[in-house]
Each structure stands twice: as structure tokens, then as C-alpha cells.
Amino acid sequence: MFPSYYTGFADEAGPELDIQIRVTKELGWRAIEMRNVKVPGFETGNLHNIPDAAFEFVVAGLGEAGVRVNSIGSALGNWACDITKPFDDEFAAACRAAVRARRLGAEFIRVMSYPVGDPANLHEEERFRRLREIVALFAD
């Protein structure tokens, strides 16, 4: 039998970090799949998009609670991403996700494969180019 543990998107219980930590601990879990989070003084945002000061608050709060992040549920390639728009902002978000995952010791970053959009033109070449760049970034 391989070692296993339970984890989940705690933001489904509430966006606030303290709620996510409380629910995780009440379930007897030691890890969160961190996606969206709200900390005092900042708006709710995906972990890779919140300001650095908010991220530092997350790091401190998780550390004090003894809760780790095993995976970041990124917004990369999700329904809000437009494959026809420039990749610069999204690649910058991927860079932040990679740095923050390393800082938190997260082993995984969840990425989606972009919305289908027009079935007659799936933009496969661009879709796969972007995903290859993201994978290469995370592999480093």
C-alpha cells in the first residue's frame, strides 16, 4: 500500500485563509490544494495572482497552523483564458505560480487546457505551444 492522504480545494468552504485552514484542520487533513484565497486587506484571488504582501500573509498563516500546500489550483488555461490573446500575462502568472509552489513546497500545479471556443478552429498549435512552455517552466 502506498502512503496517501486527503486534501482538497478549501476555498469551496470559504475564500478567507482562516476559514480554509480551520476547515482543513477540522477534517483532520494536513494539506490544502490552494486555489483562491482572501487575506485581510486584499481582494480574493488565485494564489498565483495575489500581491506579494498577500502571499506572505498566506505563507505565515499556513506555517503557524501547520498546514501545507500540496498543489496549487492555478487559473492557467482555464475558462477565462482566451487562446487568441497574447500569452505574456499568462506566462507571467505561470512564473509566479512556479516560484510560489517552490516556496510552499507544493508538488503539483494544476493547469487546464484552455476552453474549446470555436470547434471549427481549436488553435491546436498555439494551445500546445503554450502548454509546452508552461510544462518546461514547471520542470525547471
mmCIF file with all atom_site columns, C-alpha atoms in Angstrom:
data_model
loop_
_atom_site.group_PDB
_atom_site.id
_atom_site.type_symbol
_atom_site.label_atom_id
_atom_site.label_alt_id
_atom_site.label_comp_id
_atom_site.label_asym_id
_atom_site.label_entity_id
_atom_site.label_seq_id
_atom_site.pdbx_PDB_ins_code
_atom_site.Cartn_x
_atom_site.Cartn_y
_atom_site.Cartn_z
_atom_site.occupancy
_atom_site.B_iso_or_equiv
_atom_site.pdbx_formal_charge
_atom_site.auth_seq_id
_atom_site.auth_comp_id
_atom_site.auth_asym_id
_atom_site.auth_atom_id
_atom_site.pdbx_PDB_model_num
ATOM 1   C CA . MET A 1 1   ? 0.000   0.000  0.000   1.00 0.00 ? 1   MET A CA 1
ATOM 2   C CA . PHE A 1 2   ? 1.342   3.433  -0.879  1.00 0.00 ? 2   PHE A CA 1
ATOM 3   C CA . PRO A 1 3   ? 1.174   6.368  1.528   1.00 0.00 ? 3   PRO A CA 1
ATOM 4   C CA . SER A 1 4   ? -1.888  8.513  0.994   1.00 0.00 ? 4   SER A CA 1
ATOM 5   C CA . TYR A 1 5   ? -3.658  11.493 2.493   1.00 0.00 ? 5   TYR A CA 1
ATOM 6   C CA . TYR A 1 6   ? -6.738  13.586 1.854   1.00 0.00 ? 6   TYR A CA 1
ATOM 7   C CA . THR A 1 7   ? -6.665  17.105 0.521   1.00 0.00 ? 7   THR A CA 1
ATOM 8   C CA . GLY A 1 8   ? -8.998  19.385 -1.372  1.00 0.00 ? 8   GLY A CA 1
ATOM 9   C CA . PHE A 1 9   ? -9.876  22.864 -2.554  1.00 0.00 ? 9   PHE A CA 1
ATOM 10  C CA . ALA A 1 10  ? -10.643 24.502 0.776   1.00 0.00 ? 10  ALA A CA 1
ATOM 11  C CA . ASP A 1 11  ? -11.848 27.682 -0.940  1.00 0.00 ? 11  ASP A CA 1
ATOM 12  C CA . GLU A 1 12  ? -15.110 25.837 -1.543  1.00 0.00 ? 12  GLU A CA 1
ATOM 13  C CA . ALA A 1 13  ? -15.747 26.259 2.206   1.00 0.00 ? 13  ALA A CA 1
ATOM 14  C CA . GLY A 1 14  ? -14.896 29.963 2.018   1.00 0.00 ? 14  GLY A CA 1
ATOM 15  C CA . PRO A 1 15  ? -12.368 32.289 0.426   1.00 0.00 ? 15  PRO A CA 1
ATOM 16  C CA . GLU A 1 16  ? -10.787 33.537 3.666   1.00 0.00 ? 16  GLU A CA 1
ATOM 17  C CA . LEU A 1 17  ? -7.500  31.887 4.608   1.00 0.00 ? 17  LEU A CA 1
ATOM 18  C CA . ASP A 1 18  ? -8.541  31.381 8.224   1.00 0.00 ? 18  ASP A CA 1
ATOM 19  C CA . ILE A 1 19  ? -11.700 29.533 7.153   1.00 0.00 ? 19  ILE A CA 1
ATOM 20  C CA . GLN A 1 20  ? -9.724  27.337 4.764   1.00 0.00 ? 20  GLN A CA 1
ATOM 21  C CA . ILE A 1 21  ? -7.244  26.465 7.498   1.00 0.00 ? 21  ILE A CA 1
ATOM 22  C CA . ARG A 1 22  ? -9.988  25.796 10.055  1.00 0.00 ? 22  ARG A CA 1
ATOM 23  C CA . VAL A 1 23  ? -11.964 23.517 7.726   1.00 0.00 ? 23  VAL A CA 1
ATOM 24  C CA . THR A 1 24  ? -8.829  21.639 6.683   1.00 0.00 ? 24  THR A CA 1
ATOM 25  C CA . LYS A 1 25  ? -7.888  21.010 10.312  1.00 0.00 ? 25  LYS A CA 1
ATOM 26  C CA . GLU A 1 26  ? -11.463 20.062 11.284  1.00 0.00 ? 26  GLU A CA 1
ATOM 27  C CA . LEU A 1 27  ? -11.352 17.379 8.597   1.00 0.00 ? 27  LEU A CA 1
ATOM 28  C CA . GLY A 1 28  ? -8.100  16.103 10.052  1.00 0.00 ? 28  GLY A CA 1
ATOM 29  C CA . TRP A 1 29  ? -6.240  16.963 6.861   1.00 0.00 ? 29  TRP A CA 1
ATOM 30  C CA . ARG A 1 30  ? -2.703  18.327 6.813   1.00 0.00 ? 30  ARG A CA 1
ATOM 31  C CA . ALA A 1 31  ? -2.696  19.799 3.300   1.00 0.00 ? 31  ALA A CA 1
ATOM 32  C CA . ILE A 1 32  ? -4.695  22.162 1.100   1.00 0.00 ? 32  ILE A CA 1
ATOM 33  C CA . GLU A 1 33  ? -4.921  22.347 -2.662  1.00 0.00 ? 33  GLU A CA 1
ATOM 34  C CA . MET A 1 34  ? -4.642  26.129 -2.672  1.00 0.00 ? 34  MET A CA 1
ATOM 35  C CA . ARG A 1 35  ? -6.634  27.902 -5.353  1.00 0.00 ? 35  ARG A CA 1
ATOM 36  C CA . ASN A 1 36  ? -8.406  31.146 -4.462  1.00 0.00 ? 36  ASN A CA 1
ATOM 37  C CA . VAL A 1 37  ? -7.699  32.866 -1.184  1.00 0.00 ? 37  VAL A CA 1
ATOM 38  C CA . LYS A 1 38  ? -8.592  36.064 0.641   1.00 0.00 ? 38  LYS A CA 1
ATOM 39  C CA . VAL A 1 39  ? -6.485  37.621 3.353   1.00 0.00 ? 39  VAL A CA 1
ATOM 40  C CA . PRO A 1 40  ? -7.228  40.800 5.328   1.00 0.00 ? 40  PRO A CA 1
ATOM 41  C CA . GLY A 1 41  ? -6.682  43.953 3.312   1.00 0.00 ? 41  GLY A CA 1
ATOM 42  C CA . PHE A 1 42  ? -6.674  42.215 -0.082  1.00 0.00 ? 42  PHE A CA 1
ATOM 43  C CA . GLU A 1 43  ? -9.253  41.005 -2.571  1.00 0.00 ? 43  GLU A CA 1
ATOM 44  C CA . THR A 1 44  ? -9.848  37.314 -3.200  1.00 0.00 ? 44  THR A CA 1
ATOM 45  C CA . GLY A 1 45  ? -7.569  35.983 -5.904  1.00 0.00 ? 45  GLY A CA 1
ATOM 46  C CA . ASN A 1 46  ? -5.847  32.911 -7.195  1.00 0.00 ? 46  ASN A CA 1
ATOM 47  C CA . LEU A 1 47  ? -2.705  32.139 -5.227  1.00 0.00 ? 47  LEU A CA 1
ATOM 48  C CA . HIS A 1 48  ? -0.525  32.979 -8.234  1.00 0.00 ? 48  HIS A CA 1
ATOM 49  C CA . ASN A 1 49  ? -2.271  36.307 -8.839  1.00 0.00 ? 49  ASN A CA 1
ATOM 50  C CA . ILE A 1 50  ? -2.494  37.834 -5.360  1.00 0.00 ? 50  ILE A CA 1
ATOM 51  C CA . PRO A 1 51  ? 0.009   40.577 -4.458  1.00 0.00 ? 51  PRO A CA 1
ATOM 52  C CA . ASP A 1 52  ? 3.295   39.566 -2.838  1.00 0.00 ? 52  ASP A CA 1
ATOM 53  C CA . ALA A 1 53  ? 2.233   41.006 0.530   1.00 0.00 ? 53  ALA A CA 1
ATOM 54  C CA . ALA A 1 54  ? -0.931  38.882 0.494   1.00 0.00 ? 54  ALA A CA 1
ATOM 55  C CA . PHE A 1 55  ? 1.121   35.823 -0.446  1.00 0.00 ? 55  PHE A CA 1
ATOM 56  C CA . GLU A 1 56  ? 3.440   36.449 2.521   1.00 0.00 ? 56  GLU A CA 1
ATOM 57  C CA . PHE A 1 57  ? 0.361   36.534 4.759   1.00 0.00 ? 57  PHE A CA 1
ATOM 58  C CA . VAL A 1 58  ? -0.696  33.148 3.320   1.00 0.00 ? 58  VAL A CA 1
ATOM 59  C CA . VAL A 1 59  ? 2.766   31.657 3.903   1.00 0.00 ? 59  VAL A CA 1
ATOM 60  C CA . ALA A 1 60  ? 2.797   32.866 7.511   1.00 0.00 ? 60  ALA A CA 1
ATOM 61  C CA . GLY A 1 61  ? -0.763  31.727 8.236   1.00 0.00 ? 61  GLY A CA 1
ATOM 62  C CA . LEU A 1 62  ? -0.222  28.250 6.841   1.00 0.00 ? 62  LEU A CA 1
ATOM 63  C CA . GLY A 1 63  ? 3.082   27.932 8.684   1.00 0.00 ? 63  GLY A CA 1
ATOM 64  C CA . GLU A 1 64  ? 1.564   28.937 12.014  1.00 0.00 ? 64  GLU A CA 1
ATOM 65  C CA . ALA A 1 65  ? -1.287  26.459 11.507  1.00 0.00 ? 65  ALA A CA 1
ATOM 66  C CA . GLY A 1 66  ? 0.963   23.606 10.412  1.00 0.00 ? 66  GLY A CA 1
ATOM 67  C CA . VAL A 1 67  ? -0.955  23.193 7.155   1.00 0.00 ? 67  VAL A CA 1
ATOM 68  C CA . ARG A 1 68  ? 0.961   22.638 3.947   1.00 0.00 ? 68  ARG A CA 1
ATOM 69  C CA . VAL A 1 69  ? 0.068   23.157 0.299   1.00 0.00 ? 69  VAL A CA 1
ATOM 70  C CA . ASN A 1 70  ? 0.436   20.019 -1.786  1.00 0.00 ? 70  ASN A CA 1
ATOM 71  C CA . SER A 1 71  ? -0.913  21.537 -5.008  1.00 0.00 ? 71  SER A CA 1
ATOM 72  C CA . ILE A 1 72  ? -1.751  24.918 -6.475  1.00 0.00 ? 72  ILE A CA 1
ATOM 73  C CA . GLY A 1 73  ? -5.027  25.026 -8.370  1.00 0.00 ? 73  GLY A CA 1
ATOM 74  C CA . SER A 1 74  ? -3.949  27.580 -10.932 1.00 0.00 ? 74  SER A CA 1
ATOM 75  C CA . ALA A 1 75  ? -6.142  29.554 -13.300 1.00 0.00 ? 75  ALA A CA 1
ATOM 76  C CA . LEU A 1 76  ? -3.727  28.813 -16.149 1.00 0.00 ? 76  LEU A CA 1
ATOM 77  C CA . GLY A 1 77  ? -5.552  27.691 -19.278 1.00 0.00 ? 77  GLY A CA 1
ATOM 78  C CA . ASN A 1 78  ? -8.953  27.894 -17.582 1.00 0.00 ? 78  ASN A CA 1
ATOM 79  C CA . TRP A 1 79  ? -12.297 29.063 -18.989 1.00 0.00 ? 79  TRP A CA 1
ATOM 80  C CA . ALA A 1 80  ? -11.320 32.738 -18.594 1.00 0.00 ? 80  ALA A CA 1
ATOM 81  C CA . CYS A 1 81  ? -8.212  32.396 -20.783 1.00 0.00 ? 81  CYS A CA 1
ATOM 82  C CA . ASP A 1 82  ? -8.504  33.360 -24.428 1.00 0.00 ? 82  ASP A CA 1
ATOM 83  C CA . ILE A 1 83  ? -6.142  31.383 -26.643 1.00 0.00 ? 83  ILE A CA 1
ATOM 84  C CA . THR A 1 84  ? -6.302  34.160 -29.252 1.00 0.00 ? 84  THR A CA 1
ATOM 85  C CA . LYS A 1 85  ? -4.890  36.815 -26.877 1.00 0.00 ? 85  LYS A CA 1
ATOM 86  C CA . PRO A 1 86  ? -1.162  37.349 -26.219 1.00 0.00 ? 86  PRO A CA 1
ATOM 87  C CA . PHE A 1 87  ? 0.442   34.841 -23.835 1.00 0.00 ? 87  PHE A CA 1
ATOM 88  C CA . ASP A 1 88  ? 2.600   37.349 -21.914 1.00 0.00 ? 88  ASP A CA 1
ATOM 89  C CA . ASP A 1 89  ? 0.339   37.927 -18.895 1.00 0.00 ? 89  ASP A CA 1
ATOM 90  C CA . GLU A 1 90  ? -0.483  34.261 -18.551 1.00 0.00 ? 90  GLU A CA 1
ATOM 91  C CA . PHE A 1 91  ? 3.171   33.249 -18.791 1.00 0.00 ? 91  PHE A CA 1
ATOM 92  C CA . ALA A 1 92  ? 3.977   35.801 -16.072 1.00 0.00 ? 92  ALA A CA 1
ATOM 93  C CA . ALA A 1 93  ? 1.280   34.166 -13.915 1.00 0.00 ? 93  ALA A CA 1
ATOM 94  C CA . ALA A 1 94  ? 2.858   30.768 -14.616 1.00 0.00 ? 94  ALA A CA 1
ATOM 95  C CA . CYS A 1 95  ? 6.224   32.127 -13.471 1.00 0.00 ? 95  CYS A CA 1
ATOM 96  C CA . ARG A 1 96  ? 4.658   33.384 -10.236 1.00 0.00 ? 96  ARG A CA 1
ATOM 97  C CA . ALA A 1 97  ? 2.929   30.030 -9.739  1.00 0.00 ? 97  ALA A CA 1
ATOM 98  C CA . ALA A 1 98  ? 6.241   28.189 -10.125 1.00 0.00 ? 98  ALA A CA 1
ATOM 99  C CA . VAL A 1 99  ? 8.039   30.441 -7.636  1.00 0.00 ? 99  VAL A CA 1
ATOM 100 C CA . ARG A 1 100 ? 5.205   30.266 -5.128  1.00 0.00 ? 100 ARG A CA 1
ATOM 101 C CA . ALA A 1 101 ? 4.843   26.496 -5.450  1.00 0.00 ? 101 ALA A CA 1
ATOM 102 C CA . ARG A 1 102 ? 8.533   26.084 -4.675  1.00 0.00 ? 102 ARG A CA 1
ATOM 103 C CA . ARG A 1 103 ? 8.272   28.445 -1.717  1.00 0.00 ? 103 ARG A CA 1
ATOM 104 C CA . LEU A 1 104 ? 5.336   26.480 -0.293  1.00 0.00 ? 104 LEU A CA 1
ATOM 105 C CA . GLY A 1 105 ? 6.798   23.076 -1.099  1.00 0.00 ? 105 GLY A CA 1
ATOM 106 C CA . ALA A 1 106 ? 3.825   22.271 -3.336  1.00 0.00 ? 106 ALA A CA 1
ATOM 107 C CA . GLU A 1 107 ? 4.487   19.245 -5.501  1.00 0.00 ? 107 GLU A CA 1
ATOM 108 C CA . PHE A 1 108 ? 1.885   19.984 -8.161  1.00 0.00 ? 108 PHE A CA 1
ATOM 109 C CA . ILE A 1 109 ? 0.357   22.868 -10.085 1.00 0.00 ? 109 ILE A CA 1
ATOM 110 C CA . ARG A 1 110 ? -2.957  22.137 -11.764 1.00 0.00 ? 110 ARG A CA 1
ATOM 111 C CA . VAL A 1 111 ? -3.235  23.577 -15.271 1.00 0.00 ? 111 VAL A CA 1
ATOM 112 C CA . MET A 1 112 ? -6.148  23.357 -17.674 1.00 0.00 ? 112 MET A CA 1
ATOM 113 C CA . SER A 1 113 ? -6.019  23.027 -21.445 1.00 0.00 ? 113 SER A CA 1
ATOM 114 C CA . TYR A 1 114 ? -7.869  26.210 -22.499 1.00 0.00 ? 114 TYR A CA 1
ATOM 115 C CA . PRO A 1 115 ? -11.542 26.483 -23.385 1.00 0.00 ? 115 PRO A CA 1
ATOM 116 C CA . VAL A 1 116 ? -12.650 24.942 -26.653 1.00 0.00 ? 116 VAL A CA 1
ATOM 117 C CA . GLY A 1 117 ? -14.192 28.100 -28.094 1.00 0.00 ? 117 GLY A CA 1
ATOM 118 C CA . ASP A 1 118 ? -14.874 27.645 -31.791 1.00 0.00 ? 118 ASP A CA 1
ATOM 119 C CA . PRO A 1 119 ? -14.906 23.880 -32.505 1.00 0.00 ? 119 PRO A CA 1
ATOM 120 C CA . ALA A 1 120 ? -14.003 24.642 -36.132 1.00 0.00 ? 120 ALA A CA 1
ATOM 121 C CA . ASN A 1 121 ? -10.736 26.272 -35.016 1.00 0.00 ? 121 ASN A CA 1
ATOM 122 C CA . LEU A 1 122 ? -9.252  24.803 -31.844 1.00 0.00 ? 122 LEU A CA 1
ATOM 123 C CA . HIS A 1 123 ? -5.955  26.688 -32.218 1.00 0.00 ? 123 HIS A CA 1
ATOM 124 C CA . GLU A 1 124 ? -4.194  23.409 -31.509 1.00 0.00 ? 124 GLU A CA 1
ATOM 125 C CA . GLU A 1 125 ? -0.732  24.623 -32.467 1.00 0.00 ? 125 GLU A CA 1
ATOM 126 C CA . GLU A 1 126 ? -0.936  27.636 -30.121 1.00 0.00 ? 126 GLU A CA 1
ATOM 127 C CA . ARG A 1 127 ? -2.668  25.661 -27.373 1.00 0.00 ? 127 ARG A CA 1
ATOM 128 C CA . PHE A 1 128 ? 0.073   23.020 -27.332 1.00 0.00 ? 128 PHE A CA 1
ATOM 129 C CA . ARG A 1 129 ? 2.860   25.601 -27.671 1.00 0.00 ? 129 ARG A CA 1
ATOM 130 C CA . ARG A 1 130 ? 1.637   27.369 -24.553 1.00 0.00 ? 130 ARG A CA 1
ATOM 131 C CA . LEU A 1 131 ? 1.231   24.155 -22.608 1.00 0.00 ? 131 LEU A CA 1
ATOM 132 C CA . ARG A 1 132 ? 4.753   23.064 -23.594 1.00 0.00 ? 132 ARG A CA 1
ATOM 133 C CA . GLU A 1 133 ? 6.141   26.398 -22.341 1.00 0.00 ? 133 GLU A CA 1
ATOM 134 C CA . ILE A 1 134 ? 4.290   26.041 -19.047 1.00 0.00 ? 134 ILE A CA 1
ATOM 135 C CA . VAL A 1 135 ? 5.452   22.439 -18.603 1.00 0.00 ? 135 VAL A CA 1
ATOM 136 C CA . ALA A 1 136 ? 9.062   23.414 -19.359 1.00 0.00 ? 136 ALA A CA 1
ATOM 137 C CA . LEU A 1 137 ? 8.870   26.237 -16.820 1.00 0.00 ? 137 LEU A CA 1
ATOM 138 C CA . PHE A 1 138 ? 7.493   23.950 -14.115 1.00 0.00 ? 138 PHE A CA 1
ATOM 139 C CA . ALA A 1 139 ? 10.036  21.225 -14.897 1.00 0.00 ? 139 ALA A CA 1
ATOM 140 C CA . ASP A 1 140 ? 12.981  23.526 -14.079 1.00 0.00 ? 140 ASP A CA 1
#
